[in-house]
Coordinates of C-alpha atoms in Angstrom, one line a residue:
M1444 CA 82.5 84.5 -75.2
G1445 CA 85.3 82.4 -76.6
G1446 CA 87.2 82.8 -79.8
M1447 CA 89.0 85.7 -81.3
S1448 CA 87.5 89.1 -80.3
K1449 CA 86.4 91.5 -83.0
T1450 CA 87.7 95.1 -82.9
Y1451 CA 84.9 97.7 -83.2
R1452 CA 85.0 101.4 -83.7
P1453 CA 84.8 103.3 -80.3
W1454 CA 81.3 104.2 -79.2
N1455 CA 81.3 106.4 -76.1
V1456 CA 78.0 108.3 -75.7
D1457 CA 79.2 110.0 -72.6
Q1458 CA 82.3 111.6 -74.1
A1459 CA 82.0 115.3 -74.7
M1460 CA 83.2 116.8 -78.0
L1461 CA 86.2 119.1 -77.8
L1462 CA 85.0 121.1 -80.8
P1463 CA 81.2 121.2 -81.6
P1464 CA 80.3 120.3 -85.2
S1465 CA 79.6 123.0 -87.7
V1466 CA 76.0 123.5 -88.9
Q1467 CA 77.4 123.1 -92.4
E1468 CA 78.5 119.5 -91.5
L1469 CA 75.2 118.3 -90.1
V1470 CA 74.1 117.2 -93.6
P1471 CA 76.3 116.5 -96.6
A1472 CA 77.1 119.0 -99.3
G1473 CA 74.4 119.3 -101.9
H1474 CA 71.6 118.5 -99.5
L1475 CA 68.3 120.2 -100.0
A1476 CA 68.6 121.9 -96.6
H1477 CA 71.7 123.8 -97.8
F1478 CA 69.9 124.8 -101.0
V1479 CA 66.7 126.1 -99.4
R1480 CA 68.6 128.0 -96.6
N1481 CA 71.0 129.6 -99.1
L1482 CA 68.3 130.5 -101.6
V1483 CA 66.1 132.1 -99.0
R1484 CA 69.1 134.0 -97.5
D1485 CA 70.7 135.1 -100.7
S1486 CA 68.1 135.1 -103.5
L1487 CA 64.7 136.1 -102.1
D1488 CA 63.6 139.6 -101.3
L1489 CA 62.2 139.5 -97.8
S1490 CA 62.1 143.2 -97.1
A1491 CA 58.3 143.1 -96.7
I1492 CA 58.7 140.7 -93.8
L1493 CA 61.7 142.4 -92.3
A1494 CA 60.0 145.8 -92.3
D1495 CA 57.4 144.4 -89.9
Y1496 CA 60.1 144.3 -87.1
A1497 CA 60.9 147.9 -86.6
E1498 CA 60.3 147.9 -82.8
E1499 CA 63.6 147.7 -80.9
R1500 CA 62.1 146.9 -77.5
G1501 CA 61.4 143.5 -76.1
Y1502 CA 63.3 140.2 -76.3
P1503 CA 64.9 139.7 -79.7
P1504 CA 62.7 137.5 -81.9
Y1505 CA 64.0 134.6 -84.1
H1506 CA 65.5 135.9 -87.3
P1507 CA 62.6 136.3 -89.9
V1508 CA 64.9 135.0 -92.7
M1509 CA 65.6 131.8 -90.7
M1510 CA 61.9 131.4 -89.9
T1511 CA 61.0 131.8 -93.6
A1512 CA 63.6 129.2 -94.6
L1513 CA 62.3 126.9 -91.9
L1514 CA 58.8 127.1 -93.2
L1515 CA 59.7 126.6 -96.9
Y1516 CA 62.0 123.7 -96.1
S1517 CA 59.2 122.1 -93.9
Y1518 CA 56.8 122.4 -96.8
C1519 CA 59.3 120.8 -99.1
Q1520 CA 59.6 117.9 -96.7
G1521 CA 55.8 117.4 -96.3
V1522 CA 55.8 118.7 -92.7
Y1523 CA 53.0 121.3 -92.4
S1524 CA 51.8 121.2 -88.7
S1525 CA 53.6 123.8 -86.5
R1526 CA 53.9 121.1 -83.8
R1527 CA 55.6 118.7 -86.1
I1528 CA 57.9 121.5 -87.4
A1529 CA 58.9 122.3 -83.8
A1530 CA 59.6 118.7 -83.1
A1531 CA 61.7 118.3 -86.2
C1532 CA 63.8 121.3 -85.1
E1533 CA 64.7 119.3 -82.0
Q1534 CA 65.1 115.8 -83.6
R1535 CA 66.2 116.2 -87.2
V1536 CA 69.7 117.3 -88.2
D1537 CA 68.5 118.6 -91.6
F1538 CA 66.1 121.0 -89.8
M1539 CA 69.0 121.9 -87.5
A1540 CA 71.1 122.8 -90.6
I1541 CA 68.3 125.4 -91.4
T1542 CA 67.9 126.8 -87.9
A1543 CA 71.6 126.7 -86.8
L1544 CA 70.5 124.5 -83.8
Q1545 CA 67.8 127.0 -82.7
M1546 CA 64.5 125.5 -81.6
P1547 CA 61.5 127.8 -81.9
D1548 CA 58.4 126.3 -80.3
F1549 CA 55.2 125.5 -82.2
R1550 CA 53.4 128.6 -81.1
T1551 CA 56.2 130.9 -82.4
I1552 CA 56.1 129.0 -85.8
S1553 CA 52.3 129.2 -86.0
D1554 CA 52.2 132.9 -85.1
F1555 CA 54.9 133.7 -87.7
R1556 CA 53.0 131.9 -90.4
K1557 CA 49.8 133.6 -89.5
R1558 CA 51.5 137.0 -89.3
H1559 CA 53.2 136.8 -92.7
L1560 CA 50.9 134.4 -94.6
E1561 CA 50.1 136.8 -97.4
T1562 CA 53.7 137.8 -97.9
L1563 CA 54.9 134.2 -97.7
G1564 CA 52.3 133.2 -100.4
A1565 CA 53.5 136.0 -102.6
L1566 CA 57.0 134.5 -102.6
F1567 CA 55.6 132.1 -105.2
G1568 CA 56.3 134.7 -107.9
Q1569 CA 59.9 135.2 -106.8
V1570 CA 60.6 131.5 -106.9
L1571 CA 59.0 131.2 -110.3
V1572 CA 61.4 133.9 -111.6
L1573 CA 64.3 131.9 -110.3
C1574 CA 62.9 128.9 -112.2
E1575 CA 62.7 131.0 -115.3
Q1576 CA 66.3 132.1 -114.9
A1577 CA 67.3 128.4 -114.6
G1578 CA 65.6 127.7 -117.9
L1579 CA 62.8 125.7 -116.5
V1580 CA 59.9 127.7 -117.8
K1581 CA 59.5 127.2 -121.6
L1582 CA 55.7 127.9 -121.9
G1583 CA 55.6 125.7 -125.1
H1584 CA 52.8 123.7 -123.6
V1585 CA 50.9 124.3 -120.3
A1586 CA 48.4 122.0 -118.8
L1587 CA 45.7 123.3 -116.4
D1588 CA 43.6 121.3 -114.0
G1589 CA 41.9 121.6 -110.6
T1590 CA 41.9 119.2 -107.7
K1591 CA 39.6 119.1 -104.7
I1592 CA 41.4 119.3 -101.3
K1593 CA 39.7 118.9 -98.0
A1594 CA 39.0 122.0 -96.0
N1595 CA 39.9 122.2 -92.3
A1596 CA 36.3 121.5 -91.5
S1597 CA 34.0 118.5 -91.2
K1598 CA 31.1 118.1 -93.6
H1599 CA 29.1 117.0 -90.6
K1600 CA 29.4 120.6 -89.3
A1601 CA 27.3 121.8 -92.3
M1602 CA 23.6 122.3 -92.2
S1603 CA 21.0 122.9 -95.0
Y1604 CA 18.8 126.0 -94.9
G1605 CA 15.7 123.9 -94.6
R1606 CA 17.1 122.1 -91.6
M1607 CA 18.2 125.4 -90.1
K1608 CA 14.6 126.7 -90.3
Q1609 CA 13.3 123.6 -88.6
R1610 CA 16.0 123.6 -85.9
E1611 CA 15.6 127.3 -85.3
V1612 CA 12.0 126.8 -84.2
E1613 CA 13.0 123.8 -82.0
L1614 CA 15.9 125.6 -80.3
A1615 CA 13.9 128.8 -79.8
A1616 CA 11.2 126.8 -78.1
E1617 CA 13.7 125.0 -75.9
V1618 CA 15.5 128.2 -74.9
Q1619 CA 12.2 129.9 -74.1
K1620 CA 11.1 126.9 -72.0
W1621 CA 14.2 126.9 -69.9
L1622 CA 14.2 130.7 -69.5
E1623 CA 10.8 130.5 -68.0
Q1624 CA 11.8 127.8 -65.7
A1625 CA 14.9 129.7 -64.6
Q1626 CA 12.9 132.8 -63.9
A1627 CA 10.4 130.8 -61.9
A1628 CA 13.2 129.4 -59.8
D1629 CA 15.0 132.8 -59.1
A1630 CA 13.4 133.5 -55.7
A1631 CA 14.0 130.0 -54.4
E1632 CA 17.6 130.1 -55.6
D1633 CA 18.2 133.5 -53.9
E1634 CA 16.9 132.1 -50.6
A1635 CA 18.8 128.8 -50.8
L1636 CA 22.1 130.1 -52.1
G1637 CA 22.4 133.4 -50.2
K1638 CA 24.0 136.7 -51.3
Q1639 CA 27.0 135.0 -53.1
R1640 CA 24.7 134.3 -56.1
R1641 CA 22.2 136.7 -57.7
G1642 CA 19.9 133.9 -58.7
D1643 CA 19.3 135.2 -62.2
E1644 CA 22.2 133.4 -63.8
L1645 CA 21.3 131.0 -66.6
P1646 CA 22.5 127.4 -66.5
E1647 CA 25.4 126.7 -68.8
W1648 CA 23.4 124.4 -71.1
V1649 CA 20.9 127.2 -71.6
A1650 CA 23.6 129.6 -72.7
N1651 CA 25.0 127.0 -75.1
K1652 CA 21.6 126.6 -76.7
Q1653 CA 21.4 130.4 -77.0
K1654 CA 24.8 130.5 -78.7
R1655 CA 23.8 127.6 -81.0
L1656 CA 20.7 129.5 -82.0
A1657 CA 22.6 132.7 -82.6
K1658 CA 25.2 130.9 -84.8
M1659 CA 22.4 129.2 -86.8
R1660 CA 20.6 132.5 -87.3
E1661 CA 23.8 134.0 -88.5
A1662 CA 24.3 131.2 -91.0
M1663 CA 20.7 131.6 -92.2
A1664 CA 21.2 135.3 -92.7
A1665 CA 24.4 134.6 -94.8
L1666 CA 22.5 132.2 -97.0
E1667 CA 19.7 134.7 -97.4
A1668 CA 22.2 137.4 -98.4
D1669 CA 23.7 135.0 -101.0
A1670 CA 20.3 134.3 -102.4
A1671 CA 19.5 138.0 -102.6
A1672 CA 22.8 138.8 -104.3
A1673 CA 22.2 136.0 -106.9
A1674 CA 18.7 137.3 -107.5
S1675 CA 20.0 140.8 -108.0
A1676 CA 22.7 139.6 -110.4
A1677 CA 20.1 137.7 -112.4
V1678 CA 17.8 140.7 -112.7
C1679 CA 20.7 142.9 -113.9
E1680 CA 22.3 140.4 -116.2
P1681 CA 20.2 140.7 -119.4
E1682 CA 21.0 144.4 -119.7
P1683 CA 22.8 147.1 -117.6
C1684 CA 20.7 148.1 -114.6
A1685 CA 18.9 151.4 -115.1
P1686 CA 20.8 154.5 -113.9
P1687 CA 19.5 156.4 -110.9
A1688 CA 16.5 158.6 -111.5
E1689 CA 17.4 162.1 -112.5
G1690 CA 17.8 164.4 -109.5
A1691 CA 18.1 161.5 -107.1
E1692 CA 20.6 162.2 -104.3
D1693 CA 21.8 158.7 -103.9
L1694 CA 21.1 155.1 -105.0
E1695 CA 18.9 154.4 -102.1
E1696 CA 16.6 157.3 -103.1
A1697 CA 16.7 156.2 -106.8
A1698 CA 15.6 152.7 -105.8
T1699 CA 12.6 154.0 -103.8
P1700 CA 9.4 152.8 -105.6
V1701 CA 7.5 155.6 -107.3
P1702 CA 3.7 155.6 -106.6
G1703 CA 2.0 153.7 -109.4
S1704 CA 5.2 151.9 -110.5
P1705 CA 5.3 148.1 -110.8
P1706 CA 6.0 146.4 -107.4
Q1707 CA 9.6 145.4 -106.8
P1708 CA 10.1 141.6 -107.0
A1709 CA 10.3 139.9 -103.7
I1710 CA 13.8 138.7 -102.6
P1711 CA 13.6 134.9 -102.9
A1712 CA 14.5 132.7 -100.0
P1713 CA 17.5 130.4 -100.3
P1714 CA 16.6 126.9 -101.5
D1715 CA 16.2 124.4 -98.6
K1716 CA 19.1 122.4 -99.9
A1717 CA 21.6 125.3 -99.7
Q1718 CA 24.2 124.5 -97.1
R1719 CA 26.6 126.4 -94.9
N1720 CA 29.5 125.1 -92.8
F1721 CA 29.7 126.4 -89.2
T1722 CA 33.5 125.7 -88.9
D1723 CA 34.7 127.2 -92.3
P1724 CA 31.7 128.9 -93.9
E1725 CA 33.6 129.7 -97.1
S1726 CA 34.4 126.1 -97.9
R1727 CA 31.8 124.0 -99.9
I1728 CA 30.6 120.5 -100.2
M1729 CA 32.3 119.1 -103.3
K1730 CA 32.4 115.8 -105.1
T1731 CA 35.8 114.0 -104.8
P1732 CA 37.0 110.6 -105.8
N1733 CA 36.3 109.6 -102.2
G1734 CA 32.7 110.9 -102.2
F1735 CA 31.4 114.3 -101.1
E1736 CA 33.7 116.3 -98.9
Q1737 CA 34.0 119.8 -97.4
A1738 CA 36.6 121.1 -99.7
Y1739 CA 38.2 123.8 -101.8
N1740 CA 39.0 123.6 -105.5
A1741 CA 42.8 124.2 -106.0
Q1742 CA 44.0 125.1 -109.5
A1743 CA 47.5 124.7 -111.0
A1744 CA 48.8 125.5 -114.5
V1745 CA 51.9 123.4 -115.1
D1746 CA 54.7 123.8 -117.7
A1747 CA 55.0 120.5 -119.7
D1748 CA 58.8 120.7 -120.0
S1749 CA 59.6 120.8 -116.3
Q1750 CA 56.4 120.3 -114.3
V1751 CA 57.0 123.7 -112.8
I1752 CA 53.7 125.4 -111.7
V1753 CA 53.5 128.7 -113.6
A1754 CA 50.1 129.8 -112.1
A1755 CA 48.2 128.8 -108.9
G1756 CA 44.7 129.7 -107.9
L1757 CA 42.0 128.6 -105.5
T1758 CA 38.2 128.8 -105.5
N1759 CA 35.3 127.5 -103.6
A1760 CA 33.4 126.8 -106.8
G1761 CA 32.9 123.1 -107.4
N1762 CA 33.4 123.3 -111.2
D1763 CA 36.2 124.7 -113.3
K1764 CA 34.3 126.7 -115.9
Q1765 CA 35.2 130.1 -114.5
Q1766 CA 38.9 129.3 -113.9
L1767 CA 40.4 129.1 -117.3
T1768 CA 40.6 132.8 -118.2
P1769 CA 41.9 134.1 -114.8
M1770 CA 44.5 131.3 -114.8
A1771 CA 45.7 132.0 -118.3
E1772 CA 45.9 135.7 -117.5
Q1773 CA 47.9 134.9 -114.3
I1774 CA 50.5 133.0 -116.4
E1775 CA 51.1 136.2 -118.4
T1776 CA 51.2 138.3 -115.2
N1777 CA 53.7 135.9 -113.6
T1778 CA 56.0 135.4 -116.5
G1779 CA 55.3 138.3 -118.9
R1780 CA 54.5 135.7 -121.6
T1781 CA 51.6 133.6 -122.7
P1782 CA 52.0 129.9 -123.4
K1783 CA 51.9 128.8 -127.1
E1784 CA 49.6 125.9 -126.2
M1785 CA 47.3 125.0 -123.4
S1786 CA 45.4 121.7 -122.6
V1787 CA 42.5 121.3 -120.3
D1788 CA 39.9 118.7 -119.6
N1789 CA 36.2 119.0 -120.5
G1790 CA 35.4 120.7 -117.2
Y1791 CA 36.7 123.9 -118.7
C1792 CA 34.9 123.6 -122.1
S1793 CA 32.7 126.5 -123.0
E1794 CA 32.3 128.9 -125.9
D1795 CA 33.5 131.8 -123.6
N1796 CA 36.6 129.9 -122.6
L1797 CA 37.5 128.9 -126.1
E1798 CA 37.0 132.5 -127.2
A1799 CA 39.3 133.7 -124.4
L1800 CA 42.1 131.4 -125.6
E1801 CA 41.8 132.8 -129.1
R1802 CA 41.9 136.3 -127.7
L1803 CA 45.0 135.6 -125.7
G1804 CA 46.7 134.0 -128.8
I1805 CA 46.9 130.5 -127.1
R1806 CA 46.3 127.4 -129.2
G1807 CA 43.9 125.4 -127.1
Y1808 CA 43.4 121.7 -126.7
V1809 CA 40.2 121.4 -124.7
A1810 CA 38.3 118.2 -124.3
T1811 CA 34.7 118.6 -125.4
G1812 CA 33.4 115.5 -123.7
R1813 CA 34.6 112.7 -121.4
Q1814 CA 37.8 111.1 -122.7
K1815 CA 37.5 107.5 -123.7
H1816 CA 40.2 104.9 -123.3
G1817 CA 42.7 105.0 -126.2
K1818 CA 41.4 108.2 -127.7
A1819 CA 42.6 111.7 -127.5
S1820 CA 39.1 113.0 -126.6
A1821 CA 35.6 111.8 -126.7
T1822 CA 33.5 112.6 -129.8
G1823 CA 30.3 111.4 -128.3
K1824 CA 28.4 113.1 -125.5
G1825 CA 29.1 116.8 -125.5
A1826 CA 31.2 116.8 -128.7
G1827 CA 28.2 118.0 -130.8
R1828 CA 27.1 120.8 -128.6
S1829 CA 25.9 123.9 -130.4
G1830 CA 28.5 126.5 -130.9
T1831 CA 31.1 126.7 -133.6
R1832 CA 34.1 126.9 -131.4
V1833 CA 33.2 123.8 -129.5
Q1834 CA 32.6 121.9 -132.7
R1835 CA 35.9 123.1 -134.2
M1836 CA 37.7 122.0 -131.1
S1837 CA 36.1 118.6 -131.2
R1838 CA 37.3 118.2 -134.8
R1839 CA 40.8 119.4 -133.9
L1840 CA 41.2 116.7 -131.2
K1841 CA 39.6 114.0 -133.3
Q1842 CA 41.9 114.7 -136.3
G1843 CA 45.0 114.7 -133.9
G1844 CA 44.1 111.2 -132.6
H1845 CA 46.9 109.6 -130.6
R1846 CA 49.3 112.4 -131.7
S1847 CA 47.1 115.2 -130.4
R1848 CA 48.9 117.6 -128.1
Y1849 CA 46.0 117.0 -125.7
R1850 CA 47.8 113.8 -124.6
L1851 CA 50.3 116.0 -122.7
R1852 CA 47.7 117.1 -120.2
K1853 CA 47.6 113.9 -118.1
Q1854 CA 51.4 113.5 -118.0
T1855 CA 51.9 117.1 -117.1
V1856 CA 49.5 118.3 -114.4
E1857 CA 48.2 115.1 -112.9
P1858 CA 51.7 113.9 -111.7
V1859 CA 52.1 117.3 -110.0
F1860 CA 48.9 116.7 -107.9
G1861 CA 50.2 113.2 -107.2
Q1862 CA 53.5 114.6 -105.9
I1863 CA 51.7 117.1 -103.7
K1864 CA 49.1 114.8 -102.3
G1865 CA 50.9 111.5 -102.4
A1866 CA 54.6 112.1 -102.0
R1867 CA 54.4 115.1 -99.7
G1868 CA 51.1 114.1 -98.0
F1869 CA 49.2 117.4 -98.4
R1870 CA 45.6 116.2 -98.4
Q1871 CA 43.9 118.8 -96.2
F1872 CA 44.3 122.5 -95.7
H1873 CA 45.4 123.6 -92.2
L1874 CA 43.9 127.2 -92.4
R1875 CA 40.3 128.4 -92.8
G1876 CA 38.7 131.0 -95.0
L1877 CA 39.1 131.5 -98.7
T1878 CA 41.9 134.1 -98.6
K1879 CA 44.1 132.3 -96.1
V1880 CA 43.6 128.9 -97.8
A1881 CA 44.6 130.5 -101.2
D1882 CA 47.8 131.8 -99.6
E1883 CA 48.4 128.3 -98.1
W1884 CA 48.0 126.8 -101.6
N1885 CA 50.5 129.3 -103.0
L1886 CA 53.0 128.1 -100.3
I1887 CA 52.4 124.4 -101.4
C1888 CA 53.0 125.3 -105.0
L1889 CA 56.1 127.4 -104.1
A1890 CA 57.6 124.4 -102.3
H1891 CA 56.9 122.2 -105.4
N1892 CA 58.8 124.6 -107.6
L1893 CA 61.7 124.8 -105.1
L1894 CA 62.0 121.0 -105.4
K1895 CA 62.0 121.2 -109.2
L1896 CA 64.6 124.0 -109.1
A1897 CA 66.8 121.9 -106.7
K1898 CA 66.4 118.7 -108.9
A1899 CA 67.4 120.7 -112.0
G1900 CA 71.0 120.9 -110.7
Q1901 CA 70.7 124.2 -109.0
V1902 CA 71.6 122.8 -105.6
G1903 CA 74.5 124.7 -104.0
G1904 CA 77.2 123.5 -101.7
R1905 CA 77.5 124.2 -98.0
G1906 CA 78.6 127.7 -98.0

C-alpha cells in the first residue's frame, strides 16, 4: 500500500507476560465485582457454611467464601444456570476477579448451591441489615405485591383428577393385557433364547407403563389426601373440634365411632378438575399476563425511599389474600420495626387484612376494587362491600384522590419486579419444590438489595 504508513500500538498475541496481572487489576476500581467480593469476604457471617467443612481428608475443595461470592455476583449479573456461571469463570474477567482465576466446573457450582441453599437464602437478612446501616431502609412507606413466576415444570405435565381416573383404568387394562401376553410367551422365549435369559423379563415398554401407572396413582392419592384435609378443616372450622372422649388412650381410640352415634361423614373425593403436576407437584396452574402457567406466587415488600426489598416470601396459592399479615410481620422480624404506611392492591383487600394492619399500627392504603385510569382507587365494583373497614378504606382512598399515598404503590414495587424479570432476566425458577423455590427467591431478592447497596455509593475500591 502506498502513502505514509500509520504507526499503531504493538499487538503481539504470542508474547508472554513477564509479570502476570493482579486480580485487582482485571476490572477497574469501583467495579461491582470488587464490591461483592469484599462484602462477602469482610461483612457477611458465613460460619454456618464454613462449619460444614470439618473433614480434613480428601482433595481441598474450593473456598466456600469464594463460592458464595461467585453465586451472589452471578445473580447480580442475571446469570443463574450453573453451566453459564462455569462458562463465565473461564471467559469473563469480572468473574475472574471474584474467583482469582479459579474455574470451578458447573457440577461443583450446582452441588454447592444445593448443599447450602437454605443458608444462602438466609443471607437475605444479613444484607438487609447492611442496607439499614447504609440508611436505605426508612420504612416510611412500604408497598407489597406479588408476581407469578414460572415453575421449573411444564403445565403440560399436569393432569386433572378426572383424567387420572380415566387414564388409570386404561393403563391398568393395557398393562394387564401385555402381562398376560408376556406370560404366555415365557416357555417359547426360554426355548428360543436359551439359558442366558430367564424368559420372565417384561419388555421395557411394559415396565414404563407400570411406572406411569404407579406415578399416576401416587398423584391421585396426594389429591385425595388434600381433599380429605380440606374437608377435615371445614368440619372443624365453625368451632373447636371436640376433645377426646374421657378415658380414651389416644386420638385414634377417641375417634372410633360409638354404637348408636351418628355415622361419620364420608371423605369427599377431589373434584375432577383438581390438578397435580408430575414434574413439580408443589407448583400450581396460575393466571399470568401471558395466560395460564405452571407457576409460584412470589411476594416482595419494598421500601418506597430506596426500592430495597424489606421482606420476601413465596407461596403456591394463586391469590394474595393470605399473604399480607405474614409479610407485614416479616418486616418487623427482619428490621425490628413496622412501616408507618403500607400500600397494596385490591388482591389483598379483606376485613381480616385491614384489621391486621390496624393491630400492627400500620396506616394502610388498600385498593377496594380495580384501579381506574386517573384515579387513586376504584369506587365502583368492590368498593361498597359490606364491612366497615372496607368501606372506610374506600372513603380514605377516594378522599385522597390524586394525592393519595396509594399512588406510591406502582412506582415502588412494580419497578422492582421489572428489574428482576426484565433487566436481570429472571422469569423462571431453576429449582423445584416449595421450600427450595422459596430459598431461591430469597437469593434473587438478596441480589437485588446488593445492587441497591452498591448503587447507593457503598462500592469499595480494589483492596
